[in-house]
Short mmCIF file of N, CA and C and ligand atoms in Angstrom, two decimals:
data_model
loop_
_atom_site.label_atom_id
_atom_site.label_comp_id
_atom_site.label_asym_id
_atom_site.label_seq_id
_atom_site.Cartn_x
_atom_site.Cartn_y
_atom_site.Cartn_z
N MET A 231 -39.65 53.03 44.78
CA MET A 231 -40.32 52.12 43.86
C MET A 231 -40.76 52.82 42.58
N ALA A 232 -41.14 54.09 42.70
CA ALA A 232 -41.57 54.85 41.52
C ALA A 232 -40.45 54.98 40.49
N ASP A 233 -39.20 54.80 40.93
CA ASP A 233 -38.07 54.93 40.00
C ASP A 233 -37.71 53.59 39.36
N GLY A 234 -38.45 52.55 39.72
CA GLY A 234 -38.17 51.24 39.14
C GLY A 234 -37.32 50.37 40.02
N SER A 235 -37.05 50.80 41.27
CA SER A 235 -36.38 49.90 42.20
C SER A 235 -37.41 48.85 42.64
N VAL A 236 -36.92 47.68 43.06
CA VAL A 236 -37.81 46.57 43.32
C VAL A 236 -37.60 46.03 44.73
N PRO A 237 -38.66 46.01 45.54
CA PRO A 237 -38.53 45.38 46.86
C PRO A 237 -38.30 43.88 46.70
N ASP A 238 -37.79 43.22 47.73
CA ASP A 238 -37.55 41.78 47.67
C ASP A 238 -38.83 40.99 47.45
N GLY A 239 -38.73 39.95 46.65
CA GLY A 239 -39.82 38.99 46.57
C GLY A 239 -41.00 39.40 45.72
N VAL A 240 -40.84 40.39 44.84
CA VAL A 240 -41.94 40.81 43.97
C VAL A 240 -42.09 39.78 42.84
N THR A 241 -43.32 39.33 42.63
CA THR A 241 -43.53 38.37 41.54
C THR A 241 -43.97 39.10 40.28
N VAL A 242 -44.01 38.37 39.17
CA VAL A 242 -44.41 38.97 37.90
C VAL A 242 -45.90 39.35 37.90
N PHE A 243 -46.63 38.91 38.92
CA PHE A 243 -48.06 39.22 38.99
C PHE A 243 -48.36 40.49 39.78
N ALA A 244 -47.35 41.11 40.34
CA ALA A 244 -47.56 42.34 41.11
C ALA A 244 -48.24 43.37 40.23
N ASN A 245 -49.25 44.06 40.76
CA ASN A 245 -49.87 45.09 39.94
C ASN A 245 -49.78 46.48 40.56
N ASP A 246 -48.88 46.62 41.54
CA ASP A 246 -48.68 47.92 42.17
C ASP A 246 -47.20 48.30 42.24
N VAL A 247 -46.39 47.63 41.42
CA VAL A 247 -44.95 47.91 41.41
C VAL A 247 -44.57 48.40 40.01
N PRO A 248 -44.19 49.67 39.87
CA PRO A 248 -43.91 50.22 38.53
C PRO A 248 -42.89 49.41 37.73
N ALA A 249 -41.89 48.82 38.40
CA ALA A 249 -40.90 48.01 37.68
C ALA A 249 -41.58 46.89 36.90
N VAL A 250 -42.72 46.44 37.40
CA VAL A 250 -43.47 45.37 36.73
C VAL A 250 -44.53 45.96 35.79
N THR A 251 -45.32 46.90 36.30
CA THR A 251 -46.47 47.38 35.54
C THR A 251 -46.06 48.25 34.35
N LYS A 252 -44.85 48.83 34.41
CA LYS A 252 -44.41 49.67 33.29
C LYS A 252 -43.61 48.90 32.24
N LEU A 253 -43.56 47.58 32.38
CA LEU A 253 -42.94 46.79 31.32
C LEU A 253 -43.81 46.87 30.07
N ASN A 254 -43.17 46.70 28.93
CA ASN A 254 -43.91 46.58 27.68
C ASN A 254 -45.02 45.52 27.86
N PRO A 255 -46.28 45.88 27.57
CA PRO A 255 -47.41 44.97 27.85
C PRO A 255 -47.24 43.59 27.21
N ALA A 256 -46.68 43.53 26.02
CA ALA A 256 -46.52 42.23 25.36
C ALA A 256 -45.50 41.37 26.10
N LEU A 257 -44.43 42.01 26.59
CA LEU A 257 -43.42 41.28 27.37
C LEU A 257 -44.03 40.79 28.68
N LEU A 258 -44.76 41.68 29.35
CA LEU A 258 -45.36 41.32 30.63
C LEU A 258 -46.35 40.16 30.46
N ASP A 259 -47.12 40.23 29.40
CA ASP A 259 -48.06 39.16 29.08
C ASP A 259 -47.37 37.81 28.95
N ALA A 260 -46.30 37.80 28.17
CA ALA A 260 -45.56 36.57 27.91
C ALA A 260 -44.96 36.03 29.21
N VAL A 261 -44.41 36.94 30.01
CA VAL A 261 -43.77 36.51 31.26
C VAL A 261 -44.81 35.94 32.23
N ARG A 262 -45.98 36.58 32.27
CA ARG A 262 -47.02 36.09 33.18
C ARG A 262 -47.56 34.74 32.73
N LYS A 263 -47.69 34.56 31.40
CA LYS A 263 -48.14 33.26 30.89
C LYS A 263 -47.15 32.17 31.27
N ALA A 264 -45.87 32.45 31.04
CA ALA A 264 -44.83 31.47 31.37
C ALA A 264 -44.83 31.19 32.87
N ALA A 265 -44.98 32.26 33.67
CA ALA A 265 -44.94 32.08 35.12
C ALA A 265 -46.10 31.22 35.61
N LYS A 266 -47.24 31.37 34.98
CA LYS A 266 -48.40 30.56 35.35
C LYS A 266 -48.12 29.08 35.12
N ASP A 267 -47.54 28.79 33.95
CA ASP A 267 -47.24 27.40 33.64
C ASP A 267 -46.13 26.85 34.54
N ALA A 268 -45.15 27.68 34.83
CA ALA A 268 -44.06 27.24 35.70
C ALA A 268 -44.58 26.98 37.11
N GLU A 269 -45.55 27.78 37.53
CA GLU A 269 -46.11 27.63 38.87
C GLU A 269 -46.70 26.25 39.08
N GLU A 270 -47.26 25.69 38.00
CA GLU A 270 -47.82 24.34 38.11
C GLU A 270 -46.74 23.31 38.41
N LYS A 271 -45.51 23.67 38.12
CA LYS A 271 -44.40 22.78 38.45
C LYS A 271 -43.74 23.22 39.77
N GLY A 272 -44.40 24.14 40.45
CA GLY A 272 -43.89 24.58 41.76
C GLY A 272 -42.79 25.61 41.68
N ILE A 273 -42.67 26.26 40.51
CA ILE A 273 -41.60 27.26 40.33
C ILE A 273 -42.19 28.66 40.28
N GLN A 274 -41.67 29.56 41.10
CA GLN A 274 -42.17 30.93 41.12
C GLN A 274 -41.16 31.88 40.48
N PHE A 275 -41.65 32.80 39.66
CA PHE A 275 -40.80 33.81 39.03
C PHE A 275 -40.75 35.05 39.91
N VAL A 276 -39.57 35.46 40.30
CA VAL A 276 -39.39 36.69 41.06
C VAL A 276 -38.74 37.73 40.16
N VAL A 277 -39.25 38.95 40.22
CA VAL A 277 -38.68 40.04 39.42
C VAL A 277 -37.59 40.74 40.22
N ASN A 278 -36.36 40.62 39.76
CA ASN A 278 -35.26 41.33 40.44
C ASN A 278 -35.08 42.72 39.87
N SER A 279 -35.49 42.89 38.61
CA SER A 279 -35.47 44.20 38.00
C SER A 279 -36.33 44.16 36.75
N GLY A 280 -37.00 45.27 36.47
CA GLY A 280 -37.83 45.32 35.27
C GLY A 280 -37.67 46.69 34.64
N TRP A 281 -38.78 47.40 34.50
CA TRP A 281 -38.68 48.78 34.04
C TRP A 281 -37.88 49.60 35.06
N ARG A 282 -37.01 50.50 34.53
CA ARG A 282 -36.26 51.42 35.41
C ARG A 282 -36.38 52.83 34.86
N SER A 283 -36.50 53.81 35.77
CA SER A 283 -36.45 55.20 35.34
C SER A 283 -35.03 55.51 34.88
N PRO A 284 -34.86 56.52 34.00
CA PRO A 284 -33.50 56.90 33.58
C PRO A 284 -32.60 57.22 34.77
N GLU A 285 -33.16 57.85 35.81
CA GLU A 285 -32.36 58.21 37.00
C GLU A 285 -31.86 56.96 37.71
N HIS A 286 -32.76 55.99 37.84
CA HIS A 286 -32.38 54.74 38.50
C HIS A 286 -31.28 54.04 37.69
N GLN A 287 -31.42 54.05 36.37
CA GLN A 287 -30.41 53.43 35.51
C GLN A 287 -29.05 54.12 35.67
N GLU A 288 -29.06 55.46 35.72
CA GLU A 288 -27.82 56.22 35.90
C GLU A 288 -27.15 55.84 37.21
N ARG A 289 -27.97 55.67 38.25
CA ARG A 289 -27.44 55.32 39.56
C ARG A 289 -26.78 53.93 39.50
N LEU A 290 -27.45 53.00 38.83
CA LEU A 290 -26.89 51.65 38.70
C LEU A 290 -25.57 51.69 37.96
N LEU A 291 -25.51 52.54 36.92
CA LEU A 291 -24.28 52.65 36.14
C LEU A 291 -23.16 53.24 36.99
N ARG A 292 -23.47 54.28 37.75
CA ARG A 292 -22.44 54.86 38.64
C ARG A 292 -21.94 53.82 39.64
N ASP A 293 -22.87 53.07 40.22
CA ASP A 293 -22.49 52.02 41.17
C ASP A 293 -21.59 50.99 40.50
N ALA A 294 -21.94 50.63 39.27
CA ALA A 294 -21.17 49.61 38.56
C ALA A 294 -19.77 50.12 38.23
N ILE A 295 -19.66 51.40 37.88
CA ILE A 295 -18.35 51.96 37.57
C ILE A 295 -17.46 51.92 38.81
N SER A 296 -18.03 52.24 39.98
CA SER A 296 -17.18 52.18 41.17
C SER A 296 -16.89 50.74 41.56
N LYS A 297 -17.82 49.82 41.28
CA LYS A 297 -17.58 48.40 41.61
C LYS A 297 -16.53 47.78 40.68
N TYR A 298 -16.64 48.04 39.39
CA TYR A 298 -15.76 47.39 38.42
C TYR A 298 -14.52 48.22 38.08
N GLY A 299 -14.49 49.46 38.55
CA GLY A 299 -13.27 50.25 38.43
C GLY A 299 -13.14 51.05 37.14
N SER A 300 -13.94 50.75 36.14
CA SER A 300 -13.86 51.55 34.91
C SER A 300 -15.19 51.50 34.18
N LYS A 301 -15.39 52.51 33.35
CA LYS A 301 -16.60 52.60 32.56
C LYS A 301 -16.68 51.42 31.58
N LYS A 302 -15.51 51.06 31.06
CA LYS A 302 -15.46 50.01 30.05
C LYS A 302 -15.89 48.66 30.65
N GLU A 303 -15.38 48.36 31.83
CA GLU A 303 -15.73 47.09 32.47
C GLU A 303 -17.19 47.12 32.93
N ALA A 304 -17.63 48.26 33.44
CA ALA A 304 -19.02 48.38 33.89
C ALA A 304 -19.99 48.16 32.74
N ALA A 305 -19.57 48.54 31.53
CA ALA A 305 -20.44 48.42 30.36
C ALA A 305 -20.77 46.96 30.03
N ARG A 306 -19.97 46.04 30.55
CA ARG A 306 -20.27 44.63 30.32
C ARG A 306 -21.51 44.20 31.11
N TRP A 307 -21.90 45.02 32.09
CA TRP A 307 -23.00 44.62 32.98
C TRP A 307 -24.15 45.62 32.98
N VAL A 308 -23.87 46.90 32.82
CA VAL A 308 -24.92 47.90 32.98
C VAL A 308 -24.88 48.88 31.81
N ALA A 309 -26.04 49.08 31.18
CA ALA A 309 -26.14 49.99 30.05
C ALA A 309 -26.38 51.42 30.54
N THR A 310 -26.30 52.36 29.63
CA THR A 310 -26.62 53.75 29.97
C THR A 310 -28.15 53.94 29.93
N ALA A 311 -28.60 55.06 30.47
CA ALA A 311 -30.04 55.34 30.47
C ALA A 311 -30.57 55.48 29.05
N GLU A 312 -29.69 55.93 28.12
CA GLU A 312 -30.12 56.12 26.73
C GLU A 312 -30.33 54.79 26.02
N THR A 313 -29.53 53.79 26.37
CA THR A 313 -29.59 52.54 25.61
C THR A 313 -30.26 51.39 26.37
N SER A 314 -30.44 51.52 27.67
CA SER A 314 -30.92 50.38 28.45
C SER A 314 -32.28 49.88 27.99
N LEU A 315 -32.36 48.58 27.77
CA LEU A 315 -33.64 47.97 27.43
C LEU A 315 -34.56 47.91 28.64
N HIS A 316 -34.00 48.13 29.83
CA HIS A 316 -34.85 48.20 31.02
C HIS A 316 -35.59 49.54 31.06
N VAL A 317 -34.90 50.62 30.70
CA VAL A 317 -35.53 51.95 30.73
C VAL A 317 -36.69 52.00 29.73
N SER A 318 -36.55 51.32 28.60
CA SER A 318 -37.65 51.31 27.63
C SER A 318 -38.73 50.28 27.98
N GLY A 319 -38.50 49.50 29.03
CA GLY A 319 -39.52 48.52 29.45
C GLY A 319 -39.49 47.24 28.65
N ASP A 320 -38.38 46.99 27.95
CA ASP A 320 -38.30 45.83 27.08
C ASP A 320 -37.47 44.68 27.63
N ALA A 321 -37.09 44.76 28.91
CA ALA A 321 -36.27 43.69 29.49
C ALA A 321 -36.68 43.47 30.93
N VAL A 322 -36.55 42.23 31.36
CA VAL A 322 -36.86 41.90 32.75
C VAL A 322 -35.79 40.92 33.27
N ASP A 323 -35.36 41.17 34.51
CA ASP A 323 -34.39 40.29 35.15
C ASP A 323 -35.13 39.41 36.15
N LEU A 324 -35.06 38.11 35.93
CA LEU A 324 -35.85 37.18 36.72
C LEU A 324 -35.00 36.26 37.56
N GLY A 325 -35.58 35.77 38.62
CA GLY A 325 -34.93 34.80 39.46
C GLY A 325 -36.02 33.96 40.10
N PRO A 326 -35.70 33.04 40.98
CA PRO A 326 -34.34 32.58 41.31
C PRO A 326 -33.81 31.64 40.22
N ALA A 327 -32.71 30.98 40.48
CA ALA A 327 -32.07 30.12 39.48
C ALA A 327 -33.03 29.06 38.94
N LYS A 328 -33.89 28.54 39.82
CA LYS A 328 -34.88 27.54 39.39
C LYS A 328 -35.75 28.09 38.26
N ALA A 329 -36.14 29.37 38.38
CA ALA A 329 -36.99 29.99 37.37
C ALA A 329 -36.24 30.20 36.07
N THR A 330 -34.99 30.66 36.14
CA THR A 330 -34.25 30.91 34.91
C THR A 330 -33.84 29.60 34.24
N THR A 331 -33.64 28.57 35.03
CA THR A 331 -33.37 27.25 34.44
C THR A 331 -34.59 26.76 33.67
N TRP A 332 -35.77 26.96 34.26
CA TRP A 332 -37.02 26.58 33.58
C TRP A 332 -37.18 27.38 32.29
N LEU A 333 -36.88 28.69 32.37
CA LEU A 333 -37.02 29.57 31.20
C LEU A 333 -36.03 29.22 30.10
N ALA A 334 -34.82 28.85 30.48
CA ALA A 334 -33.82 28.49 29.48
C ALA A 334 -34.36 27.34 28.63
N LYS A 335 -35.16 26.48 29.25
CA LYS A 335 -35.71 25.32 28.57
C LYS A 335 -36.99 25.66 27.82
N HIS A 336 -37.88 26.43 28.46
CA HIS A 336 -39.23 26.63 27.92
C HIS A 336 -39.52 28.04 27.43
N GLY A 337 -38.62 29.00 27.71
CA GLY A 337 -38.91 30.41 27.40
C GLY A 337 -39.29 30.65 25.96
N ALA A 338 -38.59 30.01 25.03
CA ALA A 338 -38.84 30.24 23.60
C ALA A 338 -40.29 29.96 23.22
N GLU A 339 -40.93 29.02 23.90
CA GLU A 339 -42.34 28.71 23.63
C GLU A 339 -43.24 29.92 23.87
N TYR A 340 -42.76 30.86 24.67
CA TYR A 340 -43.52 32.07 24.98
C TYR A 340 -42.92 33.30 24.29
N GLY A 341 -41.89 33.08 23.50
CA GLY A 341 -41.19 34.20 22.87
C GLY A 341 -40.23 34.89 23.82
N LEU A 342 -39.87 34.22 24.90
CA LEU A 342 -38.97 34.81 25.89
C LEU A 342 -37.57 34.25 25.71
N CYS A 343 -36.61 35.16 25.50
CA CYS A 343 -35.26 34.72 25.19
C CYS A 343 -34.23 35.37 26.10
N GLN A 344 -33.24 34.54 26.48
CA GLN A 344 -32.03 35.08 27.12
C GLN A 344 -31.21 35.73 26.03
N ILE A 345 -30.72 36.96 26.27
CA ILE A 345 -30.04 37.72 25.23
C ILE A 345 -28.52 37.69 25.38
N TYR A 346 -28.06 37.66 26.63
CA TYR A 346 -26.62 37.75 26.91
C TYR A 346 -26.13 36.49 27.62
N GLY A 347 -25.03 35.95 27.12
CA GLY A 347 -24.46 34.75 27.73
C GLY A 347 -24.10 34.96 29.19
N ASN A 348 -23.70 36.19 29.54
CA ASN A 348 -23.27 36.43 30.92
C ASN A 348 -24.42 36.84 31.84
N GLU A 349 -25.65 36.88 31.31
CA GLU A 349 -26.79 37.29 32.14
C GLU A 349 -27.94 36.30 32.00
N PRO A 350 -27.84 35.16 32.66
CA PRO A 350 -28.89 34.13 32.52
C PRO A 350 -30.24 34.57 33.06
N TRP A 351 -30.28 35.72 33.72
CA TRP A 351 -31.53 36.22 34.32
C TRP A 351 -32.25 37.24 33.43
N HIS A 352 -31.56 37.77 32.41
CA HIS A 352 -32.09 38.88 31.61
C HIS A 352 -32.87 38.35 30.41
N TYR A 353 -34.18 38.64 30.39
CA TYR A 353 -35.04 38.15 29.32
C TYR A 353 -35.71 39.28 28.56
N GLU A 354 -35.83 39.08 27.25
CA GLU A 354 -36.54 40.00 26.40
C GLU A 354 -37.50 39.21 25.52
N LEU A 355 -38.47 39.94 24.93
CA LEU A 355 -39.45 39.29 24.07
C LEU A 355 -38.93 39.19 22.64
N ARG A 356 -38.94 37.97 22.11
CA ARG A 356 -38.59 37.73 20.70
C ARG A 356 -39.70 36.86 20.12
N PRO A 357 -40.79 37.53 19.65
CA PRO A 357 -41.98 36.76 19.23
C PRO A 357 -41.67 35.64 18.23
N LYS A 358 -40.68 35.86 17.37
CA LYS A 358 -40.37 34.83 16.37
C LYS A 358 -39.81 33.56 17.00
N ALA A 359 -39.36 33.66 18.24
CA ALA A 359 -38.79 32.49 18.91
C ALA A 359 -39.81 31.38 19.07
N ILE A 360 -41.11 31.76 19.11
CA ILE A 360 -42.16 30.76 19.28
C ILE A 360 -42.10 29.75 18.12
N ARG A 361 -41.78 30.23 16.92
CA ARG A 361 -41.65 29.32 15.76
C ARG A 361 -40.22 28.84 15.57
N ASN A 362 -39.27 29.76 15.72
CA ASN A 362 -37.91 29.46 15.26
C ASN A 362 -36.90 29.20 16.38
N GLY A 363 -37.33 29.33 17.62
CA GLY A 363 -36.37 29.25 18.72
C GLY A 363 -35.66 30.58 18.90
N CYS A 364 -34.95 30.72 19.99
CA CYS A 364 -34.29 31.98 20.31
C CYS A 364 -33.07 32.20 19.43
N PRO A 365 -32.78 33.47 19.09
CA PRO A 365 -31.57 33.75 18.30
C PRO A 365 -30.32 33.51 19.15
N PRO A 366 -29.15 33.40 18.49
CA PRO A 366 -27.91 33.21 19.24
C PRO A 366 -27.72 34.36 20.24
N GLN A 367 -27.12 34.06 21.39
CA GLN A 367 -26.91 35.08 22.41
C GLN A 367 -25.64 35.87 22.14
N TYR A 368 -25.65 37.13 22.56
CA TYR A 368 -24.40 37.89 22.61
C TYR A 368 -23.63 37.43 23.86
N PRO A 369 -22.30 37.36 23.77
CA PRO A 369 -21.52 36.94 24.95
C PRO A 369 -21.78 37.87 26.15
N ASP A 370 -21.86 39.17 25.87
CA ASP A 370 -22.19 40.13 26.92
C ASP A 370 -22.69 41.41 26.24
N PRO A 371 -23.24 42.35 27.03
CA PRO A 371 -23.90 43.52 26.41
C PRO A 371 -22.98 44.37 25.52
N THR A 372 -21.67 44.32 25.72
CA THR A 372 -20.80 45.16 24.88
C THR A 372 -20.81 44.68 23.43
N LYS A 373 -21.31 43.45 23.17
CA LYS A 373 -21.37 42.92 21.81
C LYS A 373 -22.73 43.17 21.17
N ASP A 374 -23.62 43.84 21.90
CA ASP A 374 -24.97 44.09 21.41
C ASP A 374 -25.00 45.39 20.63
N PRO A 375 -25.25 45.33 19.32
CA PRO A 375 -25.23 46.57 18.50
C PRO A 375 -26.23 47.62 18.98
N ARG A 376 -27.29 47.20 19.65
CA ARG A 376 -28.28 48.17 20.14
C ARG A 376 -27.68 49.08 21.23
N LEU A 377 -26.63 48.60 21.88
CA LEU A 377 -26.06 49.36 23.00
C LEU A 377 -24.83 50.16 22.59
N GLN A 378 -24.55 50.20 21.29
CA GLN A 378 -23.33 50.88 20.81
C GLN A 378 -23.57 52.32 20.41
N ARG A 379 -24.63 52.92 20.93
CA ARG A 379 -24.89 54.31 20.56
C ARG A 379 -24.09 55.27 21.41
ZN1 ZN B 571 -31.41 42.98 32.58
#
């Protein structure tokens, strides 16, 4: 858990799980606010991944390379430790589908935006979204200029 791995069923309100507590405080705040409002509709936000240590990220990347067969294909799903927005604490992967469906509709009100078309669970904070709505999504992480380092 200290490396950012997440046991099953951890909610965004957990205060003893580094994957949650080491998120950027502004992102965590927004996610908890949204989760509180969603809860009133009977929807619970589960954290499938949040902050990750560089070592944990490297392990995920190695796993993805063996799963997808090449570094290039793996890059569509998993970033390197140097570029991952999870390692910097700026991204959270949420579930279940009920929660991400709710977020797709209401997330912008909290500044929470889906960034990649192929990752409906991956959310980052975009404070301007509260006024302007979320920016257009990248089809997948390989199109994200932040990950091209
Ligand atoms: Zn993610």
